[in-house]
mmCIF file of C-alpha atoms in Angstrom:
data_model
loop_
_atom_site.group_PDB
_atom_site.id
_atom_site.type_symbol
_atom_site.label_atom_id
_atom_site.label_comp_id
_atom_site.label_asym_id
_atom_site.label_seq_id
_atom_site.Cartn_x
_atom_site.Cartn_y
_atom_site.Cartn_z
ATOM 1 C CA UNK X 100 122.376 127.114 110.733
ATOM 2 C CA UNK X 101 122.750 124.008 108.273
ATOM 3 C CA UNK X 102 120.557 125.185 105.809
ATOM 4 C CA UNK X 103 122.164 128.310 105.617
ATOM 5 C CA UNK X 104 125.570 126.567 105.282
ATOM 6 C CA UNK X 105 123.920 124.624 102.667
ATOM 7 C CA UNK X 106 122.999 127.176 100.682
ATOM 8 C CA UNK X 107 125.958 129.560 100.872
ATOM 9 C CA UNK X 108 128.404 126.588 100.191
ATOM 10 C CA UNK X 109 125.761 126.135 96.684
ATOM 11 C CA UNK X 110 126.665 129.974 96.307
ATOM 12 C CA UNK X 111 130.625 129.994 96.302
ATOM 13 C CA UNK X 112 130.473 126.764 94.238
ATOM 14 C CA UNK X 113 128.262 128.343 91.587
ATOM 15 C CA UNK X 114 130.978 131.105 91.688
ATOM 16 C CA UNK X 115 134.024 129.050 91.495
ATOM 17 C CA UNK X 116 134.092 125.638 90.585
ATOM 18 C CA UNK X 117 137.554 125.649 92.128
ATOM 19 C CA UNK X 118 136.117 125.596 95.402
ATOM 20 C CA UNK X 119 134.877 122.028 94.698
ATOM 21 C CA UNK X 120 137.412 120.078 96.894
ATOM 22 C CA UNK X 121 137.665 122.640 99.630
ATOM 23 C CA UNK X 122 134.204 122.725 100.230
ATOM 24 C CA UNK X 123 133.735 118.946 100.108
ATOM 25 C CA UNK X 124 136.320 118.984 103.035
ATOM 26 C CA UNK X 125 134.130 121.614 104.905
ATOM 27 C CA UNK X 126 131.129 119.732 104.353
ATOM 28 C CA UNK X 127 132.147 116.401 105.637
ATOM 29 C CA UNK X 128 133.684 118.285 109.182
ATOM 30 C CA UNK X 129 130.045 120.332 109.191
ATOM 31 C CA UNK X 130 128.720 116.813 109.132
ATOM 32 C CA UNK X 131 130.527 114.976 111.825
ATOM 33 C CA UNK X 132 129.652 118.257 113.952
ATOM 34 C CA UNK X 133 125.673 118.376 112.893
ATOM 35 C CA UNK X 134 126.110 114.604 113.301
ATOM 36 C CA UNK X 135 127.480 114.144 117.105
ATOM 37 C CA UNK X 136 124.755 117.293 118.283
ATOM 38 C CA UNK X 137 122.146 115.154 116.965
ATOM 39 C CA UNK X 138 123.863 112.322 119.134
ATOM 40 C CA UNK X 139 124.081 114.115 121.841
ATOM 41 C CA UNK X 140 120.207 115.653 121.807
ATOM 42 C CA UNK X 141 119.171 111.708 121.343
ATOM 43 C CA UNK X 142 120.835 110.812 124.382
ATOM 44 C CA UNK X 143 118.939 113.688 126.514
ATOM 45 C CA UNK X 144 115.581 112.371 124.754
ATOM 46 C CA UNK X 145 115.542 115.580 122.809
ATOM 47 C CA UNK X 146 113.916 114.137 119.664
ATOM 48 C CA UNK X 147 113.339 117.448 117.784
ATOM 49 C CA UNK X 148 116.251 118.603 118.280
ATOM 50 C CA UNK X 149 118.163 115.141 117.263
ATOM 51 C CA UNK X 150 116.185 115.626 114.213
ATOM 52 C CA UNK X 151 117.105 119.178 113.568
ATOM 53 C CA UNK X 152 120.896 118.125 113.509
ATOM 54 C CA UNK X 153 120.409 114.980 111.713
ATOM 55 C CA UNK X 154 118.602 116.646 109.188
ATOM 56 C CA UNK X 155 121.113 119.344 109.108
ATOM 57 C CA UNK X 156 123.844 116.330 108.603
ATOM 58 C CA UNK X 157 122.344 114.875 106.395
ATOM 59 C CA UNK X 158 121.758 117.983 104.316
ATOM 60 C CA UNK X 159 125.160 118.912 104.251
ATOM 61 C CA UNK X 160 126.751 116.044 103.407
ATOM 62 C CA UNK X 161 125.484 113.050 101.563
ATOM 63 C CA UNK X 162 128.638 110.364 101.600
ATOM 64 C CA UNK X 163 128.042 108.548 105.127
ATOM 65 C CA UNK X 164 125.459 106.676 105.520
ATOM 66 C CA UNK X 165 125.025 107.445 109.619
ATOM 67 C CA UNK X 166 122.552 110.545 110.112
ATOM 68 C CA UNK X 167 120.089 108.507 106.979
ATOM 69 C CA UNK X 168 120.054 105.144 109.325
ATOM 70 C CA UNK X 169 119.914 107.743 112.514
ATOM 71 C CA UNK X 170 116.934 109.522 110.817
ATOM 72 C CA UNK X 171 115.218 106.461 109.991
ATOM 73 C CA UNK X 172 115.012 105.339 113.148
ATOM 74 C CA UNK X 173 114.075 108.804 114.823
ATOM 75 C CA UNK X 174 111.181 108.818 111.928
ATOM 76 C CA UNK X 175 109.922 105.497 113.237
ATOM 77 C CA UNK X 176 109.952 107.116 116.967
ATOM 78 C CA UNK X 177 107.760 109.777 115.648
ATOM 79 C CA UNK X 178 105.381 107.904 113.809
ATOM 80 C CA UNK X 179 106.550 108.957 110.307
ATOM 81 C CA UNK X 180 107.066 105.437 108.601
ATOM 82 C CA UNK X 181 107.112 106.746 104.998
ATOM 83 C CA UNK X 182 110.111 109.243 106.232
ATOM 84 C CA UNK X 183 111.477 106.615 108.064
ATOM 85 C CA UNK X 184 111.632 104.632 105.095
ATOM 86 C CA UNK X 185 112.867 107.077 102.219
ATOM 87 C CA UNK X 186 115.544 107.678 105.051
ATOM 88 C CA UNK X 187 116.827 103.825 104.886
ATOM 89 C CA UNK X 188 116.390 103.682 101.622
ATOM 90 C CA UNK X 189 118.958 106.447 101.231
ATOM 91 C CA UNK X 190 121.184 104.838 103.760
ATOM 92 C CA UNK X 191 120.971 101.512 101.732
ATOM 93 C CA UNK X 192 121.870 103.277 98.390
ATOM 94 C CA UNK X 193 125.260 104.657 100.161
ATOM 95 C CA UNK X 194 125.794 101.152 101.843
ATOM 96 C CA UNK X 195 125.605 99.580 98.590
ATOM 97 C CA UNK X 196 128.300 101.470 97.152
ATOM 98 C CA UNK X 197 132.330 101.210 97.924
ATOM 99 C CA UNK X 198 132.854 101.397 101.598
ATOM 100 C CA UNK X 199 135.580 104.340 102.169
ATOM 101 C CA UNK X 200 139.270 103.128 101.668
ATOM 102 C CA UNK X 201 141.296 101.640 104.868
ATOM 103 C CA UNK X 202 138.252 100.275 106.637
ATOM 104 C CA UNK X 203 139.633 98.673 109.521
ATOM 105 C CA UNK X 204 137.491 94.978 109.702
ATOM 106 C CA UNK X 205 135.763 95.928 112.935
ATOM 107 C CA UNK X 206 134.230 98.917 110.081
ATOM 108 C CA UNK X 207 133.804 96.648 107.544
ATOM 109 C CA UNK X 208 132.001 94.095 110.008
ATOM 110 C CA UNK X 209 129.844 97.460 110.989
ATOM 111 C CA UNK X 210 129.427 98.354 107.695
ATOM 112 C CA UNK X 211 128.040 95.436 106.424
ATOM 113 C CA UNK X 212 125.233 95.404 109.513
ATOM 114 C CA UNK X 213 124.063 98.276 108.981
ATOM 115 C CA UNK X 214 123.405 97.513 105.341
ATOM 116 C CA UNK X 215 121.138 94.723 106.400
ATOM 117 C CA UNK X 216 119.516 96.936 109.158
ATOM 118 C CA UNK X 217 119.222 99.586 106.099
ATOM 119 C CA UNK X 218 117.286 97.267 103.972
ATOM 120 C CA UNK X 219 115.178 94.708 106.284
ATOM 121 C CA UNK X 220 113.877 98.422 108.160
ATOM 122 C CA UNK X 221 113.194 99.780 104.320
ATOM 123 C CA UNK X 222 111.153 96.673 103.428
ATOM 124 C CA UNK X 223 109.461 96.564 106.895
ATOM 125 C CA UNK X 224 108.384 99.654 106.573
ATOM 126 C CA UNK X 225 107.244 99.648 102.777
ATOM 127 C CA UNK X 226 105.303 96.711 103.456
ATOM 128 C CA UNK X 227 103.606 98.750 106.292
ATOM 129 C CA UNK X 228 102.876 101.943 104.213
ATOM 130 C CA UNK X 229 101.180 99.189 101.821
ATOM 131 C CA UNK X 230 104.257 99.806 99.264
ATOM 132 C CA UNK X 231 104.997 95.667 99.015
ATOM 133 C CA UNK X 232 106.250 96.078 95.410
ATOM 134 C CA UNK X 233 108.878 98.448 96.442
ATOM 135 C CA UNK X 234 109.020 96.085 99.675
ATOM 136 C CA UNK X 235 109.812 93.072 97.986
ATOM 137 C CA UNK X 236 112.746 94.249 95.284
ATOM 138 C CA UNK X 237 114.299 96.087 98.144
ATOM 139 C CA UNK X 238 114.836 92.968 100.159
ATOM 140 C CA UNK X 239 115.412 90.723 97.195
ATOM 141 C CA UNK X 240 118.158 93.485 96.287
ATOM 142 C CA UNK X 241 120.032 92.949 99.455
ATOM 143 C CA UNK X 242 119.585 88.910 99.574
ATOM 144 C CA UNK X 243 120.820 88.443 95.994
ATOM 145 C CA UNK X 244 124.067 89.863 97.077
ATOM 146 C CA UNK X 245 124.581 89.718 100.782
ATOM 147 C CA UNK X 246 122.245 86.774 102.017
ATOM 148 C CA UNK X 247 125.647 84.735 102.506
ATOM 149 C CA UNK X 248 126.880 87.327 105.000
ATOM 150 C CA UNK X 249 123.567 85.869 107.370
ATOM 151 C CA UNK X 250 123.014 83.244 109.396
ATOM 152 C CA UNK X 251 121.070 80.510 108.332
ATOM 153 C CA UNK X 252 118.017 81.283 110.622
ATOM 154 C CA UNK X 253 118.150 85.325 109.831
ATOM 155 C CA UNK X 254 117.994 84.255 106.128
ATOM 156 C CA UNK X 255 115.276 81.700 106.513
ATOM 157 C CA UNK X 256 113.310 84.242 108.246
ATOM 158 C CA UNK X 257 114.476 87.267 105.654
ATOM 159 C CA UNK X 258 113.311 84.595 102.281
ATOM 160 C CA UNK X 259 109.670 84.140 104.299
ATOM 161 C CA UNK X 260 109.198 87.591 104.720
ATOM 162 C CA UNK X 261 109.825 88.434 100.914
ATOM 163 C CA UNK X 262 108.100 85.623 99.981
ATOM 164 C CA UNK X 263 105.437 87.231 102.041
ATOM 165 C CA UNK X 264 105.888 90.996 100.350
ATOM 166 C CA UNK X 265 105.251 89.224 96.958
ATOM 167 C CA UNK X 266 101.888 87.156 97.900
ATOM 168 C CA UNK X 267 100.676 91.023 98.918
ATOM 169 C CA UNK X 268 101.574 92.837 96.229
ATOM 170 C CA UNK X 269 99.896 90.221 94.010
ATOM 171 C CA UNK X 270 103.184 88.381 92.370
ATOM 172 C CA UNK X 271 101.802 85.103 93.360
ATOM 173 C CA UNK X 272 103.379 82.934 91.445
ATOM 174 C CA UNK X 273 106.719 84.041 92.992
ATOM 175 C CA UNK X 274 105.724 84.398 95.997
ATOM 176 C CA UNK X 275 104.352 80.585 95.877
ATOM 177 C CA UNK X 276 107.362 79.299 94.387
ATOM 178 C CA UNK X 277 109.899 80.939 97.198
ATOM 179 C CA UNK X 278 106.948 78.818 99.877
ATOM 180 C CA UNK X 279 107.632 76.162 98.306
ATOM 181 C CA UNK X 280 111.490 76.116 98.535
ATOM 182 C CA UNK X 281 111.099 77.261 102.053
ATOM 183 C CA UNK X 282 108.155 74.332 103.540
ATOM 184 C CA UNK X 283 110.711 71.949 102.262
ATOM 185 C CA UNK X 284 113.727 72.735 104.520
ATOM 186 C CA UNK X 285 114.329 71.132 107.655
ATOM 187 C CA UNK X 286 115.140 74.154 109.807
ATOM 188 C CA UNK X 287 111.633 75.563 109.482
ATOM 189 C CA UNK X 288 110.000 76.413 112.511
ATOM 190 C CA UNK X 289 106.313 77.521 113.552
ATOM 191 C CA UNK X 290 107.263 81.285 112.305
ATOM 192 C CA UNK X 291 108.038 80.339 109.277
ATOM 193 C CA UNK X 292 104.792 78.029 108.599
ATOM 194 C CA UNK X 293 102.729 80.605 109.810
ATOM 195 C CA UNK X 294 104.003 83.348 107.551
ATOM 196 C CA UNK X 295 103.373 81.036 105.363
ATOM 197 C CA UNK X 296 100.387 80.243 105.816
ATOM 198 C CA UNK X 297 99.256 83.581 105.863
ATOM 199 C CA UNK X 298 101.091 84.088 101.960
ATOM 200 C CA UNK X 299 99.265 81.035 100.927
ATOM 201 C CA UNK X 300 95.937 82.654 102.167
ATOM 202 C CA UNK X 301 96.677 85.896 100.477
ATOM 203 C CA UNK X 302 96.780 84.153 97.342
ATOM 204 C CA UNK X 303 93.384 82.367 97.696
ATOM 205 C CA UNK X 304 95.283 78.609 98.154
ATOM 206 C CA UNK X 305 93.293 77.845 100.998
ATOM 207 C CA UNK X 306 93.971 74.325 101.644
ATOM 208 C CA UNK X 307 97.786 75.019 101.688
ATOM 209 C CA UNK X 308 96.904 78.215 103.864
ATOM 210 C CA UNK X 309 95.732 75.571 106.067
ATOM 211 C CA UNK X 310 97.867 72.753 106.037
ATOM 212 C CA UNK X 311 100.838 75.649 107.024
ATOM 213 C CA UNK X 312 98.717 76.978 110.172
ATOM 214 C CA UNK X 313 97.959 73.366 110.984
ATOM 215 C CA UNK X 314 101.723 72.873 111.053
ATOM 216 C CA UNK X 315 102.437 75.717 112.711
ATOM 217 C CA UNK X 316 99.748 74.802 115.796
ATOM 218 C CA UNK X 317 101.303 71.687 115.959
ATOM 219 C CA UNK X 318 105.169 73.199 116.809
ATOM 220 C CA UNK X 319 103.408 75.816 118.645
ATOM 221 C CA UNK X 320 100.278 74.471 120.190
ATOM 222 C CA UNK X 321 100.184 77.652 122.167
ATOM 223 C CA UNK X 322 99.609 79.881 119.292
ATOM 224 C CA UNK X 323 96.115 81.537 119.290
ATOM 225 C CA UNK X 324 97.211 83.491 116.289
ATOM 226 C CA UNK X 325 98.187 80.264 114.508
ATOM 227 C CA UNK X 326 94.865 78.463 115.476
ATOM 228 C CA UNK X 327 92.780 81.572 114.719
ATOM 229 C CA UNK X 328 93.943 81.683 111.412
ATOM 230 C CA UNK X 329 93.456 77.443 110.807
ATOM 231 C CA UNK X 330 89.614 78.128 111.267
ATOM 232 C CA UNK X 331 89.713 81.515 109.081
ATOM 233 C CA UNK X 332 90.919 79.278 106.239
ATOM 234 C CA UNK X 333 89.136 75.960 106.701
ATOM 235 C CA UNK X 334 85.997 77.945 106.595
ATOM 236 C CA UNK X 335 87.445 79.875 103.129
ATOM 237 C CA UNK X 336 87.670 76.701 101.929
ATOM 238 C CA UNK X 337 84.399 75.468 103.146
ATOM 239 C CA UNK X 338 83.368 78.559 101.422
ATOM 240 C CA UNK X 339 85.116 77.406 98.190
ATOM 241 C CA UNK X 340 83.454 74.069 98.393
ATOM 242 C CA UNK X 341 79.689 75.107 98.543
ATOM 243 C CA UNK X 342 79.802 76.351 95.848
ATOM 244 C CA UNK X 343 80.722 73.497 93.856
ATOM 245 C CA UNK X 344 77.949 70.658 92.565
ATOM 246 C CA UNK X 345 76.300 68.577 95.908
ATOM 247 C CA UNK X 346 77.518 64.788 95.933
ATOM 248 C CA UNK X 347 78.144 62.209 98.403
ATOM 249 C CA UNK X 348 81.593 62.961 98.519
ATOM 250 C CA UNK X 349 81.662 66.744 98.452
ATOM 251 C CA UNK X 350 79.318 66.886 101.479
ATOM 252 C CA UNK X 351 81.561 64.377 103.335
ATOM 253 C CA UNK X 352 84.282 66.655 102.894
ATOM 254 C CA UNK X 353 82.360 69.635 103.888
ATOM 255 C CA UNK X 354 81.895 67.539 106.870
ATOM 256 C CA UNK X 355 85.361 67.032 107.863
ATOM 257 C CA UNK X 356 86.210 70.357 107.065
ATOM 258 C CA UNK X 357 83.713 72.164 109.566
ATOM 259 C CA UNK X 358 84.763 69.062 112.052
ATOM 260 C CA UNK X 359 88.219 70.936 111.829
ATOM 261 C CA UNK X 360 87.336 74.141 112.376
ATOM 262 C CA UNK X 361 84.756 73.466 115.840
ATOM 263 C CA UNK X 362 88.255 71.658 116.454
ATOM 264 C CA UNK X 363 90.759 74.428 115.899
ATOM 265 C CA UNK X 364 88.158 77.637 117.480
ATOM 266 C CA UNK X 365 88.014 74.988 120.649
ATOM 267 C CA UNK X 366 92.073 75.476 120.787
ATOM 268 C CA UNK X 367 91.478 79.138 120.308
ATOM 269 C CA UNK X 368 88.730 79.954 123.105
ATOM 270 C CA UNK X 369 90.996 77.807 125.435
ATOM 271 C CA UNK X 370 93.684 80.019 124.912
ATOM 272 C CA UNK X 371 91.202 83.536 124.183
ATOM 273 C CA UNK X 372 88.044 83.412 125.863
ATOM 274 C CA UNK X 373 86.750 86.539 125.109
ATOM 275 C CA UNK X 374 86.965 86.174 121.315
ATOM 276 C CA UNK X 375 83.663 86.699 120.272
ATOM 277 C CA UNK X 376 84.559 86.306 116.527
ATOM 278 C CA UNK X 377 86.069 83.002 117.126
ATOM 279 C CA UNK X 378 82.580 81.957 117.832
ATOM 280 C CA UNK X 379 80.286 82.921 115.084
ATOM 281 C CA UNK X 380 82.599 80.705 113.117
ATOM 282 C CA UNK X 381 81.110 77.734 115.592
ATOM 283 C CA UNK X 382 77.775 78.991 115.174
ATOM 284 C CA UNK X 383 78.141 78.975 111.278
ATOM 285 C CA UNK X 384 79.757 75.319 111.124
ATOM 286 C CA UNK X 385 77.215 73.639 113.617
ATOM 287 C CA UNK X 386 73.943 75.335 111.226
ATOM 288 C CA UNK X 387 76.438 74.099 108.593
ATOM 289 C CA UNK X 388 76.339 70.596 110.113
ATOM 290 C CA UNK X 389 72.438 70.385 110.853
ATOM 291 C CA UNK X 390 72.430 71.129 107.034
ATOM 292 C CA UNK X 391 74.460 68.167 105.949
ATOM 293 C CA UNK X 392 73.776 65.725 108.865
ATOM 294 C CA UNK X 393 70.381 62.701 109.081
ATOM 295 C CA UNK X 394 67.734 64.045 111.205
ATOM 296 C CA UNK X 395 68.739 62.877 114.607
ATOM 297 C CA UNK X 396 72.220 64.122 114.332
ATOM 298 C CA UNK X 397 70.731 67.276 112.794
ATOM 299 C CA UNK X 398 68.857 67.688 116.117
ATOM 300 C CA UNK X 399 71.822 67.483 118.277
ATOM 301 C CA UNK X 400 73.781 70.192 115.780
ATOM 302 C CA UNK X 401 70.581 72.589 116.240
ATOM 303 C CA UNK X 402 70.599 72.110 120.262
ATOM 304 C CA UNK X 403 74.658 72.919 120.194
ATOM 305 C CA UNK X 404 74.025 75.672 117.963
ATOM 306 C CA UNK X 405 71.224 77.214 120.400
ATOM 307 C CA UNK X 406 72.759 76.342 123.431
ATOM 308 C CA UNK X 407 76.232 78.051 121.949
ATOM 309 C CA UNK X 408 74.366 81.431 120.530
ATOM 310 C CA UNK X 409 72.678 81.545 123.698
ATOM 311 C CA UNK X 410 76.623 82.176 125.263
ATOM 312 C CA UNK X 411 77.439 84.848 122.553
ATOM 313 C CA UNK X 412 74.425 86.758 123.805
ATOM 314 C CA UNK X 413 75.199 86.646 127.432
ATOM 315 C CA UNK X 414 79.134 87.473 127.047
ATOM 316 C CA UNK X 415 79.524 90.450 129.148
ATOM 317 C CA UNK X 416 82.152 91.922 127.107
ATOM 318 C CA UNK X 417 84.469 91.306 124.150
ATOM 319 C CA UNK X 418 88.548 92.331 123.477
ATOM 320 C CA UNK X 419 89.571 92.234 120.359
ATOM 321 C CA UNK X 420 92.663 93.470 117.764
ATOM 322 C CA UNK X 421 95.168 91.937 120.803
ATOM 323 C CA UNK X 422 98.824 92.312 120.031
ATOM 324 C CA UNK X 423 101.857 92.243 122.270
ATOM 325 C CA UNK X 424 105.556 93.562 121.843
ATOM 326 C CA UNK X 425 108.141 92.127 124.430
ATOM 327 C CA UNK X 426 110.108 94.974 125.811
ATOM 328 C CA UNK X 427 113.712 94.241 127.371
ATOM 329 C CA UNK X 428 113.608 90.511 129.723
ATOM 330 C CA UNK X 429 110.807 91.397 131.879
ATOM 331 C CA UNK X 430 108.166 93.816 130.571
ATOM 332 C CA UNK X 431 105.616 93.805 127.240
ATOM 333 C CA UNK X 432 103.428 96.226 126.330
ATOM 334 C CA UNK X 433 99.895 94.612 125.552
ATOM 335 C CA UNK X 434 97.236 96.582 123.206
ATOM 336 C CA UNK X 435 93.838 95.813 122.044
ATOM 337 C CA UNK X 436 90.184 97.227 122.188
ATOM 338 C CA UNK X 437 88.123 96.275 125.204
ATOM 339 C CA UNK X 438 84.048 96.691 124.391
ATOM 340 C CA UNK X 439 81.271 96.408 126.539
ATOM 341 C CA UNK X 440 78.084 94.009 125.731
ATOM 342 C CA UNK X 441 76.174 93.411 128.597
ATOM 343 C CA UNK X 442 78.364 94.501 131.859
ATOM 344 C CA UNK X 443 77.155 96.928 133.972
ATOM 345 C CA UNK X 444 78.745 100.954 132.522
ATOM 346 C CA UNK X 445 81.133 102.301 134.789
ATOM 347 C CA UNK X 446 82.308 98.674 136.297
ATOM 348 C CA UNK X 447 86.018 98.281 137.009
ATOM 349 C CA UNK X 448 87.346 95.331 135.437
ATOM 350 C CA UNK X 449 90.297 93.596 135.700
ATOM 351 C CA UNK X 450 92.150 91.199 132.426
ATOM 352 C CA UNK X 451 94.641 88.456 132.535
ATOM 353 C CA UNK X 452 96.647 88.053 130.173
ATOM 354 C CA UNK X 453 99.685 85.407 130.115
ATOM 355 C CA UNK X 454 102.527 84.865 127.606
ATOM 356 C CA UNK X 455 103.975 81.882 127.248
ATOM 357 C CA UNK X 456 106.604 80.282 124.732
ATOM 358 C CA UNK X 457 106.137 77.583 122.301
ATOM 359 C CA UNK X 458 107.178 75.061 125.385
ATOM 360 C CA UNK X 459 103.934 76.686 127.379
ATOM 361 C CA UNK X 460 106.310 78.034 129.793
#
């Protein structure tokens, strides 16, 4: 009963000071013990009762920082991010301290890990609860004083992701400035532009929201996400642009830019034919076109843009709000929403989906 062991320890202490040290002692043993039966329940996939003892642990003691990372991570298992992230954060704060005398270096080496699992989970999870103030100076925290302990590709990606925290919670010009300093390394990769790109849009800088997805297509040209997101901010810009003065030169560029995205959705419903979304945006830039286009090109743009709503009408069915998470070397678990337009109720179906790597293997 930890809470009771809690309490009465409170009790004597309130009694006698004197009892400070002794008690500290029992604590820490009533902790290893609450500790290893919370082990021991996770093992046997008893979650409530792993919680029950870590919560106990944790309770009773608050100088190891093992039941707070164990907690997190059974708080994530249940659903309960904002526990799950208090819990790291609390973790973190103990991490951050002195590590406990005569650490042997296979401790220290153990240590320091889980101070970085501590506070990339915190962030993570902050940024999910929509907390990316709290996200951002939690990660900047641990990079200003332990980004040399990672390698150069876990601190690459770490530096996009706060960069990333800082565009959402509105501290663009921060956020920007850490883009910057990251689009001009030379061990960027398609992750990296596409984070990003997706900073840059959350800022409003559409053109460089672009450019980054563009780059990221082109070192991943199997990326829906990355091409998806190239015709999401082409047509933000687009957006942007009509509603500046017409001249010659502004309706050129209009031009080119809904030339790019027919371009980018074809990539997209190559690799996602049932995105329905994917091709509104078509619809929109071909009426777009007729606008801006002579007469007998303006004919052609009107057929196309008939010919292509006429195929958004008959498409039997639509999936949407995809997302995959790889599980182990041979299994991922795929999720989305699957809704019917014009299929017969009741029909079995059947989906395909493939995942390949940036190599289209």
């Amino acid at each position: 009963d930890w809470v009771q062991a809690d309490t009465m320890f409170q009790k004597a202490l309130d009694l006698y000071p004197g009892y400070a040290e002794q008690i500290e002692v029992e604590r820490e043993q009533a902790w290893a013990e609450a500790y290893n039966m919370g082990a021991e329940a996770l093992n046997q996939d008893d979650i409530d009762g792993a919680l029950a003892m870590f919560q106990g642990a944790d309770l009773l003691f608050q100088g190891r920082p093992e039941a707070k990372l164990a907690l997190g991570s059974v708080y994530v298992s249940r659903g309960d991010n904002e526990g799950a992230a208090e819990a790291y954060l609390g973790a973190l704060e103990i991490l951050n301290g002195d590590p406990p005398e005569e650490m042997t270096e296979e401790q220290a080496v153990n240590w320091a890990e889980s101070r970085r699992v501590a506070a990339f989970n915190a962030s993570q999870l902050l940024a999910q609860s929509g907390d990316y103030d709290r996200a951002a100076d939690t990660l900047q925290g641990y990079l200003d004083q332990h980004e040399a302990l990672l390698d150069p590709q876990m601190a690459l990606q770490a530096r996009t992701a706060l960069a990333g925290f800082m565009a959402q919670a509105g501290r663009a010009d921060e956020a920007e400035a850490m883009y910057e300093a990251i689009l001009n390394r030379s061990d960027i990769t398609s992750t990296e532009y596409f984070q990003a790109g997706i900073g840059f849009f959350n800022t409003s800088d559409y053109a460089r929201a672009a450019e980054s997805f563009e780059s990221a297509s082109q070192l991943n040209p199997y990326s829906r996400d990355a091409y998806l997101n190239l015709v999401q901010s082409l047509y933000s810009l687009a957006l942007e642009l009509e509603e500046t003065e017409e001249t010659p030169e502004r309706n050129q560029e209009l031009q080119t830019i809904y030339g790019r995205i027919l371009e980018a959705a074809g990539e997209v419903r190559a690799l996602d034919p049932l995105n329905r979304n994917v091709v509104s945006f078509m619809l929109r830039s071909y009426r777009s076109l007729a606008d801006l286009a002579d007469q007998s090109e303006a004919q052609q743009m009107t057929q196309r843009t008939q010919e292509l709503f006429r195929e958004y009408q008959e498409q039997p069915y639509d999936v949407t709000d995809v997302q995959g998470a790889i599980q182990g070397d041979a299994a991922a678990q795929i999720s989305g929403v699957l809704t019917n337009l014009n299929a017969t109720a009741g029909q079995p179906m059947e989906l395909r989906f493939e995942l390949v790597d940036d190599q289209g293997r």
